[in-house]
Coordinates of C-alpha atoms in Angstrom, one line a residue:
Chain D
X1 CA 0.0 0.0 0.0
X2 CA 1.3 3.5 -0.9
X3 CA 2.4 5.8 2.0
X4 CA -0.3 8.3 0.9
X5 CA -3.0 5.6 1.1
X6 CA -1.8 4.6 4.6
X7 CA -1.9 8.3 5.7
X8 CA -5.4 8.7 4.2
X9 CA -6.7 5.6 6.1
X10 CA -5.2 7.0 9.3
X11 CA -6.6 10.5 8.9
X12 CA -10.0 9.1 7.9
X13 CA -10.0 6.8 10.9
X14 CA -9.5 9.9 13.1
X15 CA -12.2 11.8 11.3
X16 CA -14.8 8.9 11.3
X17 CA -14.2 8.4 15.0
X18 CA -14.5 12.1 15.6
X19 CA -17.7 12.6 13.6
X20 CA -19.8 9.6 14.7
X21 CA -22.5 10.6 17.1
X22 CA -23.6 10.2 19.9
X23 CA -20.3 9.1 21.4
X24 CA -21.3 9.8 25.0
X25 CA -19.1 12.4 26.7
X26 CA -16.7 13.1 23.7
X27 CA -16.6 15.9 21.1
X28 CA -18.5 14.6 18.1
X29 CA -20.4 15.8 15.1
X30 CA -23.1 17.3 17.3
X31 CA -21.3 19.1 20.0
X32 CA -18.0 20.8 21.0
X33 CA -16.4 21.2 24.4
X34 CA -16.2 24.8 25.8
X35 CA -12.5 25.0 25.3
X36 CA -11.9 22.9 22.2
X37 CA -14.2 22.4 19.2
X38 CA -14.9 19.9 16.5
X39 CA -12.8 22.0 14.1
X40 CA -9.8 21.8 16.3
X41 CA -9.9 18.1 16.0
X42 CA -10.3 18.4 12.3
X43 CA -7.1 20.5 12.1
X44 CA -5.3 18.1 14.4
X45 CA -6.2 15.1 12.3
X46 CA -5.2 16.7 9.0
X47 CA -1.9 18.0 10.4
X48 CA -0.9 14.4 11.2
X49 CA -1.1 13.4 7.5
X50 CA 2.6 13.9 6.7
X51 CA 3.6 12.1 9.9
X52 CA 1.7 9.0 8.9
X53 CA 3.1 9.2 5.4
X54 CA 6.6 9.4 6.7
X55 CA 5.9 6.5 9.1
X56 CA 4.7 4.3 6.2
X57 CA 7.8 5.2 4.2
X58 CA 9.9 3.8 7.1
X59 CA 11.4 7.2 7.9
X60 CA 11.8 8.2 11.5
X61 CA 11.6 6.2 14.7
X62 CA 8.3 5.5 16.5
X63 CA 9.0 7.9 19.4
X64 CA 10.2 10.8 17.2
X65 CA 7.1 10.4 14.9
X66 CA 4.7 10.6 17.9
X67 CA 6.6 13.8 18.9
X68 CA 6.3 15.2 15.4
X69 CA 2.6 14.5 15.4
X70 CA 2.2 16.6 18.6
X71 CA 4.3 19.4 17.2
X72 CA 2.3 19.3 13.9
X73 CA -1.0 20.0 15.5
X74 CA 0.6 22.8 17.6
X75 CA 1.6 24.6 14.4
X76 CA -2.2 25.3 14.1
X77 CA -2.1 27.0 17.5
X78 CA -3.9 24.1 19.2
X79 CA -2.8 24.3 22.7
X80 CA -5.0 21.5 24.2
X81 CA -4.4 17.8 23.8
X82 CA -6.4 16.6 20.8
X83 CA -5.1 13.3 19.5
X84 CA -2.3 12.2 21.7
X85 CA -3.6 8.7 22.6
X86 CA -4.6 8.2 19.0
X87 CA -1.1 9.1 17.7
X88 CA 0.5 6.8 20.2
X89 CA -1.6 3.9 19.0
X90 CA -1.7 4.7 15.3
X91 CA 2.0 5.7 14.5
X92 CA 3.2 2.0 15.0
X93 CA 0.3 0.8 12.8
X94 CA 1.3 3.2 10.1
X95 CA 4.9 2.0 10.2
X96 CA 3.8 -1.6 10.0
X97 CA 1.4 -0.9 7.2
X98 CA 4.2 0.5 5.1
X99 CA 6.1 -2.9 5.3
X100 CA 5.5 -5.9 3.1
X101 CA 4.5 -8.5 5.7
X102 CA 1.2 -9.3 7.5
X103 CA 0.0 -6.3 9.5
X104 CA -0.2 -7.7 13.0
X105 CA 3.2 -9.5 12.7
X106 CA 4.9 -6.4 11.4
X107 CA 3.3 -4.3 14.2
X108 CA 4.6 -6.7 16.8
X109 CA 8.1 -6.3 15.3
X110 CA 7.8 -2.4 15.3
X111 CA 6.8 -2.4 19.0
X112 CA 9.5 -4.9 20.0
X113 CA 12.3 -2.9 18.3
X114 CA 11.5 0.3 20.1
X115 CA 14.4 1.7 22.1
X116 CA 15.1 3.9 25.1
X117 CA 15.4 6.8 22.7
X118 CA 11.8 6.2 21.7
X119 CA 10.8 6.2 25.4
X120 CA 12.5 9.6 25.9
X121 CA 10.9 11.0 22.7
X122 CA 7.5 9.7 23.9
X123 CA 8.0 11.4 27.3
X124 CA 8.8 14.7 25.5
X125 CA 5.7 14.3 23.4
X126 CA 3.6 13.5 26.4
X127 CA 4.8 16.7 28.1
X128 CA 4.4 18.8 25.0
X129 CA 0.8 17.5 24.5
X130 CA -0.1 18.2 28.1
X131 CA -1.6 14.7 28.0
X132 CA -3.6 13.4 30.9
X133 CA -2.6 9.8 31.2
X134 CA -1.3 8.1 34.3
X135 CA 2.5 8.3 34.3
X136 CA 4.7 5.5 35.3
X137 CA 5.6 6.4 38.9
X138 CA 9.3 5.7 38.7
X139 CA 9.7 8.1 35.7
X140 CA 7.7 11.2 36.6
X141 CA 7.9 14.3 34.5
X142 CA 7.9 16.2 37.8
X143 CA 11.3 14.8 38.4
X144 CA 13.8 17.3 36.8
X145 CA 16.1 14.4 36.0
X146 CA 13.6 12.2 34.3
X147 CA 15.5 12.2 31.0
X148 CA 18.7 10.9 32.7
X149 CA 16.8 8.5 34.9
X150 CA 15.0 7.1 31.9
X151 CA 18.2 6.9 29.8
X152 CA 20.1 5.1 32.6
X153 CA 17.3 2.6 33.0
X154 CA 17.6 1.6 29.4
X155 CA 13.9 0.9 29.2
X156 CA 12.5 0.7 25.7
X157 CA 9.1 2.3 24.9
X158 CA 7.4 -1.0 24.9
X159 CA 8.8 -1.9 28.3
X160 CA 7.6 1.4 29.6
X161 CA 4.2 0.7 28.2
X162 CA 4.1 -2.6 30.0
X163 CA 4.6 -0.9 33.3
X164 CA 1.3 1.1 32.6
X165 CA -0.6 -1.7 31.0
X166 CA -2.7 -2.5 34.1
X167 CA -4.2 1.0 34.3
X168 CA -4.1 2.4 30.8
X169 CA -6.0 1.2 27.7
X170 CA -3.4 2.6 25.2
X171 CA -0.5 1.0 27.1
X172 CA -2.3 -2.3 27.3
X173 CA -2.6 -2.4 23.5
X174 CA 1.2 -1.8 23.2
X175 CA 1.7 -4.7 25.7
X176 CA -0.5 -7.1 23.9
X177 CA 0.4 -6.4 20.2
X178 CA -2.9 -4.6 19.9
X179 CA -5.0 -7.7 20.5
X180 CA -8.1 -5.7 21.4
X181 CA -7.7 -3.2 18.5
X182 CA -7.6 -6.1 16.0
X183 CA -10.7 -7.7 17.5
X184 CA -12.5 -4.3 17.5
X185 CA -11.5 -3.7 13.9
X186 CA -13.5 -6.8 12.9
X187 CA -16.4 -5.8 15.1
X188 CA -16.5 -2.3 13.6
X189 CA -16.6 -3.8 10.0
X190 CA -19.5 -6.1 11.0
X191 CA -21.4 -3.4 12.7
X192 CA -20.9 -0.9 9.9
X193 CA -22.1 -3.5 7.5
X194 CA -25.3 -3.9 9.6
X195 CA -25.9 -0.4 10.9
X196 CA -24.1 2.0 8.6
X197 CA -21.0 4.0 9.3
X198 CA -22.3 6.3 12.1
X199 CA -24.2 3.8 14.1
X200 CA -21.7 1.1 13.5
X201 CA -18.9 3.2 15.1
X202 CA -21.2 4.4 17.9
X203 CA -22.2 0.8 18.8
X204 CA -18.6 -0.5 18.8
X205 CA -17.6 2.5 21.0
X206 CA -20.4 1.6 23.5
X207 CA -19.5 -2.0 23.4
X208 CA -15.8 -1.3 24.0
X209 CA -16.7 1.1 26.8
X210 CA -19.0 -1.4 28.4
X211 CA -16.3 -4.1 28.3
X212 CA -13.4 -2.2 29.9
X213 CA -13.8 1.0 32.0
X214 CA -12.1 4.0 30.4
X215 CA -8.7 4.8 31.8
X216 CA -9.0 8.5 31.2
X217 CA -12.1 8.5 33.4
X218 CA -10.3 6.4 36.0
X219 CA -7.4 8.8 36.1
X220 CA -9.6 11.9 36.5
X221 CA -12.6 10.6 38.5
X222 CA -11.6 7.2 40.0
X223 CA -12.4 3.6 39.3
X224 CA -15.9 3.6 40.7
X225 CA -17.1 6.4 38.4
X226 CA -15.4 4.6 35.4
X227 CA -17.3 1.4 36.3
X228 CA -20.6 3.2 36.5
X229 CA -20.1 4.8 33.1
X230 CA -19.3 1.3 31.6
X231 CA -22.5 -0.1 33.1
X232 CA -24.5 2.7 31.5
X233 CA -22.8 2.2 28.2
X234 CA -23.8 -1.5 28.3
X235 CA -27.4 -0.5 29.0
X236 CA -27.4 2.0 26.1
X237 CA -26.2 -0.7 23.8
X238 CA -29.3 -2.7 24.4
X239 CA -31.5 0.2 23.2
X240 CA -32.1 -0.1 19.4
X241 CA -32.8 3.6 18.9
X242 CA -29.6 4.9 20.7
X243 CA -31.8 7.3 22.8
X244 CA -30.1 6.0 25.9
X245 CA -26.8 6.8 24.4
X246 CA -28.0 10.4 23.8
X247 CA -29.1 10.6 27.4
X248 CA -25.8 9.3 28.7
X249 CA -24.1 11.8 26.4
X250 CA -25.9 14.7 28.0
X251 CA -25.1 13.5 31.5
X252 CA -21.4 12.9 30.9
X253 CA -21.0 16.3 29.1
X254 CA -22.7 18.1 32.1
X255 CA -20.1 16.5 34.4
X256 CA -17.2 16.9 32.0
X257 CA -16.5 13.2 32.0
X258 CA -15.0 12.0 28.7
X259 CA -14.1 8.5 27.8
X260 CA -11.1 9.7 25.7
X261 CA -9.0 6.5 25.9
X262 CA -11.8 4.4 24.4
X263 CA -12.1 7.0 21.6
X264 CA -8.4 6.5 20.8
X265 CA -8.9 2.7 20.7
X266 CA -11.8 3.1 18.3
X267 CA -9.7 5.4 16.0
X268 CA -6.9 2.7 16.0
X269 CA -9.5 0.0 15.2
X270 CA -11.0 2.0 12.4
X271 CA -7.5 2.6 11.0
X272 CA -6.9 -1.2 10.9
X273 CA -10.3 -1.8 9.4
X274 CA -9.7 0.8 6.7
X275 CA -6.3 -0.7 5.9
X276 CA -8.1 -4.0 5.4
X277 CA -10.5 -2.5 3.0
X278 CA -13.5 -1.4 5.1
X279 CA -16.5 -0.4 2.9
X280 CA -18.5 2.6 4.0
Chain G
X1 CA 5.0 27.7 2.4
X2 CA 5.7 24.0 2.2
X3 CA 3.6 21.8 -0.1
X4 CA 2.3 19.9 2.9
X5 CA 1.1 23.1 4.6
X6 CA -0.6 24.2 1.3
X7 CA -2.4 20.8 1.2
X8 CA -3.4 21.0 4.8
X9 CA -4.9 24.5 4.2
X10 CA -6.8 23.1 1.2
X11 CA -8.2 20.0 3.0
X12 CA -9.1 22.0 6.1
X13 CA -10.9 24.5 3.9
X14 CA -13.0 21.7 2.5
X15 CA -13.6 20.3 6.0
X16 CA -14.5 23.6 7.6
X17 CA -16.9 24.4 4.8
X18 CA -18.4 20.9 5.0
X19 CA -18.8 21.0 8.8
X20 CA -20.3 24.4 9.4
X21 CA -24.0 24.3 10.1
X22 CA -26.7 25.3 9.2
X23 CA -25.7 25.9 5.5
X24 CA -29.2 25.7 4.1
X25 CA -29.7 22.9 1.6
X26 CA -26.2 21.4 1.8
X27 CA -24.7 18.4 3.6
X28 CA -23.3 19.7 6.8
X29 CA -22.3 18.7 10.3
X30 CA -25.9 18.1 11.2
X31 CA -27.4 16.2 8.2
X32 CA -26.6 13.9 5.3
X33 CA -28.3 13.5 1.9
X34 CA -30.0 10.2 1.3
X35 CA -27.5 9.0 -1.3
X36 CA -24.4 10.7 0.0
X37 CA -23.3 11.3 3.6
X38 CA -21.0 13.6 5.6
X39 CA -18.4 10.8 5.8
X40 CA -18.3 10.5 2.0
X41 CA -17.3 14.2 1.9
X42 CA -14.7 13.6 4.6
X43 CA -13.1 10.8 2.4
X44 CA -13.3 12.9 -0.7
X45 CA -11.5 15.9 1.0
X46 CA -8.8 13.7 2.5
X47 CA -8.2 11.9 -0.8
X48 CA -7.3 15.2 -2.4
X49 CA -4.4 15.8 -0.1
X50 CA -1.6 14.4 -2.4
X51 CA -3.1 16.2 -5.4
X52 CA -2.9 19.6 -3.6
X53 CA 0.6 18.7 -2.4
X54 CA 1.7 17.9 -6.0
X55 CA 0.1 21.1 -7.2
X56 CA 2.1 23.2 -4.7
X57 CA 5.3 21.4 -5.8
X58 CA 4.6 22.6 -9.3
X59 CA 4.1 19.1 -10.6
X60 CA 1.3 18.4 -13.1
X61 CA -0.8 20.7 -15.2
X62 CA -4.0 22.3 -13.9
X63 CA -6.4 20.1 -15.9
X64 CA -4.6 16.9 -15.1
X65 CA -4.6 17.7 -11.4
X66 CA -8.3 18.3 -11.4
X67 CA -8.7 15.0 -13.1
X68 CA -6.5 13.3 -10.6
X69 CA -8.6 14.8 -7.8
X70 CA -11.7 13.2 -9.2
X71 CA -10.0 9.8 -9.7
X72 CA -8.6 10.0 -6.1
X73 CA -12.1 10.2 -4.5
X74 CA -13.3 7.4 -6.7
X75 CA -10.6 5.1 -5.3
X76 CA -12.8 5.3 -2.1
X77 CA -15.8 3.9 -4.0
X78 CA -17.5 7.3 -4.1
X79 CA -19.6 7.3 -7.2
X80 CA -21.4 10.6 -6.6
X81 CA -20.0 14.1 -7.3
X82 CA -18.6 15.3 -4.0
X83 CA -16.0 18.1 -4.5
X84 CA -15.8 18.8 -8.3
X85 CA -16.5 22.5 -8.1
X86 CA -14.2 22.9 -5.1
X87 CA -11.3 21.1 -6.9
X88 CA -11.8 23.3 -10.0
X89 CA -11.5 26.4 -7.9
X90 CA -8.8 25.2 -5.5
X91 CA -6.2 23.4 -7.7
X92 CA -5.1 26.6 -9.3
X93 CA -4.9 28.3 -5.9
X94 CA -2.6 25.4 -4.6
X95 CA -0.4 25.8 -7.7
X96 CA -0.1 29.5 -7.0
X97 CA 0.5 29.0 -3.3
X98 CA 3.6 26.9 -4.0
X99 CA 5.2 29.7 -6.0
X100 CA 7.3 32.5 -4.4
X101 CA 5.2 35.6 -5.6
X102 CA 2.1 37.3 -4.3
X103 CA -0.8 34.8 -4.3
X104 CA -3.3 36.6 -6.5
X105 CA -0.7 37.6 -9.1
X106 CA 0.6 34.0 -9.3
X107 CA -2.9 32.7 -9.6
X108 CA -3.6 35.0 -12.5
X109 CA -0.5 33.6 -14.2
X110 CA -1.6 30.0 -13.6
X111 CA -5.0 30.6 -15.2
X112 CA -3.6 32.5 -18.1
X113 CA -1.1 29.8 -18.9
X114 CA -3.7 27.0 -19.1
X115 CA -3.8 25.3 -22.5
X116 CA -6.2 23.3 -24.7
X117 CA -4.8 20.1 -23.0
X118 CA -6.0 21.5 -19.7
X119 CA -9.4 22.1 -21.3
X120 CA -9.6 18.5 -22.5
X121 CA -8.5 17.1 -19.1
X122 CA -11.1 19.3 -17.4
X123 CA -13.8 17.8 -19.7
X124 CA -12.7 14.3 -18.9
X125 CA -12.8 15.1 -15.2
X126 CA -16.2 16.7 -15.6
X127 CA -17.5 13.6 -17.3
X128 CA -15.9 11.3 -14.7
X129 CA -17.3 13.3 -11.8
X130 CA -20.8 13.2 -13.3
X131 CA -20.8 16.9 -12.4
X132 CA -24.0 18.9 -12.8
X133 CA -22.7 22.2 -14.2
X134 CA -24.0 23.9 -17.3
X135 CA -21.8 22.9 -20.2
X136 CA -20.6 25.2 -22.9
X137 CA -23.0 24.5 -25.8
X138 CA -20.5 24.3 -28.5
X139 CA -18.5 21.6 -26.7
X140 CA -21.1 19.2 -25.3
X141 CA -20.1 15.8 -23.8
X142 CA -23.1 14.4 -25.7
X143 CA -21.1 15.0 -28.9
X144 CA -19.0 11.9 -29.5
X145 CA -16.3 14.1 -31.2
X146 CA -16.1 16.6 -28.3
X147 CA -12.4 15.8 -27.8
X148 CA -11.5 16.5 -31.5
X149 CA -13.8 19.6 -31.6
X150 CA -12.2 21.0 -28.5
X151 CA -8.7 20.2 -29.6
X152 CA -9.2 21.8 -33.1
X153 CA -10.7 24.9 -31.5
X154 CA -7.4 25.4 -29.5
X155 CA -9.4 26.9 -26.7
X156 CA -7.5 27.1 -23.4
X157 CA -9.3 26.1 -20.1
X158 CA -9.5 29.8 -19.1
X159 CA -11.1 30.7 -22.5
X160 CA -13.6 27.9 -22.0
X161 CA -14.4 29.2 -18.5
X162 CA -15.0 32.6 -20.0
X163 CA -17.7 31.2 -22.2
X164 CA -19.5 30.0 -19.1
X165 CA -18.8 32.9 -16.8
X166 CA -22.3 34.5 -17.3
X167 CA -24.2 31.5 -15.8
X168 CA -21.7 29.7 -13.6
X169 CA -20.2 30.9 -10.3
X170 CA -17.0 28.7 -10.6
X171 CA -16.4 29.8 -14.2
X172 CA -16.9 33.4 -13.2
X173 CA -14.1 33.1 -10.7
X174 CA -11.7 31.7 -13.3
X175 CA -12.7 34.6 -15.6
X176 CA -12.0 37.4 -13.0
X177 CA -8.9 36.0 -11.4
X178 CA -11.0 35.0 -8.4
X179 CA -12.0 38.6 -7.5
X180 CA -15.0 37.4 -5.4
X181 CA -13.1 34.6 -3.7
X182 CA -10.4 37.0 -2.5
X183 CA -13.1 39.5 -1.2
X184 CA -15.0 36.6 0.5
X185 CA -11.7 35.4 2.1
X186 CA -11.5 38.8 3.9
X187 CA -15.1 38.7 4.9
X188 CA -14.7 35.2 6.3
X189 CA -11.8 36.2 8.4
X190 CA -13.7 39.2 9.8
X191 CA -16.8 37.2 10.5
X192 CA -14.9 34.3 12.1
X193 CA -13.1 36.9 14.3
X194 CA -16.6 38.2 15.4
X195 CA -18.8 35.1 15.4
X196 CA -16.4 32.2 15.8
X197 CA -15.6 29.6 13.1
X198 CA -19.0 27.9 12.6
X199 CA -21.2 31.0 12.6
X200 CA -18.6 33.0 10.7
X201 CA -18.6 30.5 7.8
X202 CA -22.4 30.2 7.9
X203 CA -22.9 34.0 7.7
X204 CA -20.4 34.4 4.9
X205 CA -22.2 31.6 3.0
X206 CA -25.6 33.3 3.5
X207 CA -24.2 36.6 2.4
X208 CA -22.6 35.1 -0.7
X209 CA -25.8 33.3 -1.5
X210 CA -27.9 36.5 -1.0
X211 CA -25.6 38.5 -3.3
X212 CA -25.5 36.1 -6.3
X213 CA -28.0 33.4 -7.0
X214 CA -26.5 29.9 -7.0
X215 CA -25.7 28.5 -10.4
X216 CA -26.3 24.9 -9.5
X217 CA -29.8 25.8 -8.4
X218 CA -30.2 27.8 -11.6
X219 CA -29.2 24.8 -13.7
X220 CA -31.5 22.4 -11.8
X221 CA -34.5 24.6 -11.0
X222 CA -34.3 27.7 -13.0
X223 CA -33.5 31.4 -12.4
X224 CA -36.6 32.3 -10.6
X225 CA -36.2 29.6 -7.9
X226 CA -32.5 30.6 -7.5
X227 CA -33.5 34.2 -7.0
X228 CA -36.1 33.2 -4.4
X229 CA -33.5 31.2 -2.4
X230 CA -31.1 34.2 -2.5
X231 CA -33.8 36.5 -1.1
X232 CA -34.5 34.1 1.7
X233 CA -30.7 33.8 2.4
X234 CA -30.7 37.6 2.8
X235 CA -33.5 37.6 5.3
X236 CA -31.9 34.7 7.2
X237 CA -28.8 36.8 7.5
X238 CA -30.6 39.6 9.4
X239 CA -31.6 37.2 12.1
X240 CA -29.0 37.1 14.9
X241 CA -29.9 33.6 16.1
X242 CA -29.7 31.9 12.7
X243 CA -33.1 30.3 13.4
X244 CA -34.3 31.5 9.9
X245 CA -31.3 29.8 8.4
X246 CA -32.4 26.6 10.1
X247 CA -35.9 27.1 8.7
X248 CA -34.6 27.7 5.2
X249 CA -32.3 24.6 5.6
X250 CA -35.3 22.4 6.3
X251 CA -37.3 23.7 3.4
X252 CA -34.5 23.4 0.9
X253 CA -33.6 19.9 2.0
X254 CA -37.3 18.8 1.6
X255 CA -37.2 20.1 -2.0
X256 CA -33.7 18.7 -2.7
X257 CA -32.4 22.2 -3.6
X258 CA -28.7 22.6 -2.8
X259 CA -26.7 25.7 -3.3
X260 CA -23.6 23.7 -4.2
X261 CA -21.7 26.3 -6.2
X262 CA -21.8 28.8 -3.4
X263 CA -20.4 26.0 -1.1
X264 CA -17.5 25.6 -3.6
X265 CA -16.9 29.3 -3.5
X266 CA -16.8 29.3 0.3
X267 CA -14.3 26.5 0.3
X268 CA -12.0 28.4 -2.1
X269 CA -12.3 31.5 0.1
X270 CA -11.5 29.6 3.2
X271 CA -8.5 28.1 1.5
X272 CA -7.2 31.6 0.6
X273 CA -8.0 32.8 4.2
X274 CA -6.1 29.8 5.7
X275 CA -3.1 30.4 3.4
X276 CA -3.1 34.0 4.7
X277 CA -3.0 32.8 8.3
X278 CA -6.6 32.7 9.4
X279 CA -6.9 32.1 13.2
X280 CA -9.7 29.8 14.4

């Protein structure tokens, strides 16, 4: 597949995830947040195009590409975190998609071959993006010497992710060679086939949220709240009209609760699905 | 400006135009058409990225790039016309933006230097896109010999556009070195500064529609209908809440009347505005 095609699949995955509605608690086609709007996410997704292109060409390391992705959206004066988790999940997929072998095997190789330099670049990107993800305790950005500490540890980016895999959805994907993303990619294709693009994405989002509590909600509001939201997502899924999803959407927005990690996972799954020829 | 930045401004212009709501009668953030949805326009806009990039690198002729743009969206199985008018307006801007001189002067040079080969490529693209724009009578696609007839005439693409400039908004821009697009680019920036991105785009759209009846509506429903729609757009503009724009939106959708040429014009104006550093 050409690098341009890989980049188009990646950007479209971000845009399809962004646009589908109602995705309870997240920015979508029908509502903005007060500080960051739909159009900011549009700009952030489009700005990542050359980064995905470069990744698929085999240029640049995983960590440096994630960092470039963050810098790219900031050239559009976007100061908030828009797509950090999505970039962290999708950059390795883009690198793998540019290689000749089977996607999941190539991806496992990309992750395994990350280095401590990737880990340092990731931490820089994390800081730059002002991302709200639980840090690994032993390497806190609050420690002025984090760079040296990390370098001396020799930990690769994948090893670092393994340390967070218990409490972070994105890190868990890195630690399992994207097991869940590949499963969800199939689910999305099935659901889109049955329900159409919008409702197919929404229903896969609800299903994913119901199965595993969102780690961004956990980090901000605690485990109990995250579990409650997952239970509600499961109930909303049983409703054929999605009216319960709309209701949950209004409630979460009012409380500023957004299942952002699940959204990142859905973007990665859509990316895989598009690479595999998803029809929409 | 780098070719990637030019391409990002172009794709974002398409996405901002697409997303702003309510744009009476057109696909927007809040509604789809029955045969073609918001996500089809997302795919069409993203697929044009490498074409705009190439244009800004000075590779490819104007006509062949327009044709490539149509072929690019069709690789996503989009059979309907999504962005034909926008491509016809925006490809020359992208070529000009890649050059060192002042944008409007470079653009005039791009248009003036088009050839009969550009005209033939344009006709192929037009046919491929199944575009609904008034043809120039003397060169109808219904004539099997259109290619020879056009070639023998020696007419450049700009000369061909001049023949349609009386009854087609896009052709008029080509014939006037984009006089109106440059004016609207300023208006958009002013209105976005005052009303924010969404309402700024919507208000400029209504203003443009009120000033000049839409040529796509003219071609499909006749002049009188197009004038009525323009009058209603003018009234909607006077309403601070945009509720009259919502009302007009519902009415036009029910009658399948869409001011598509005005939407193309707004996308071109947004492109110019973004190239000039629009803040959003």
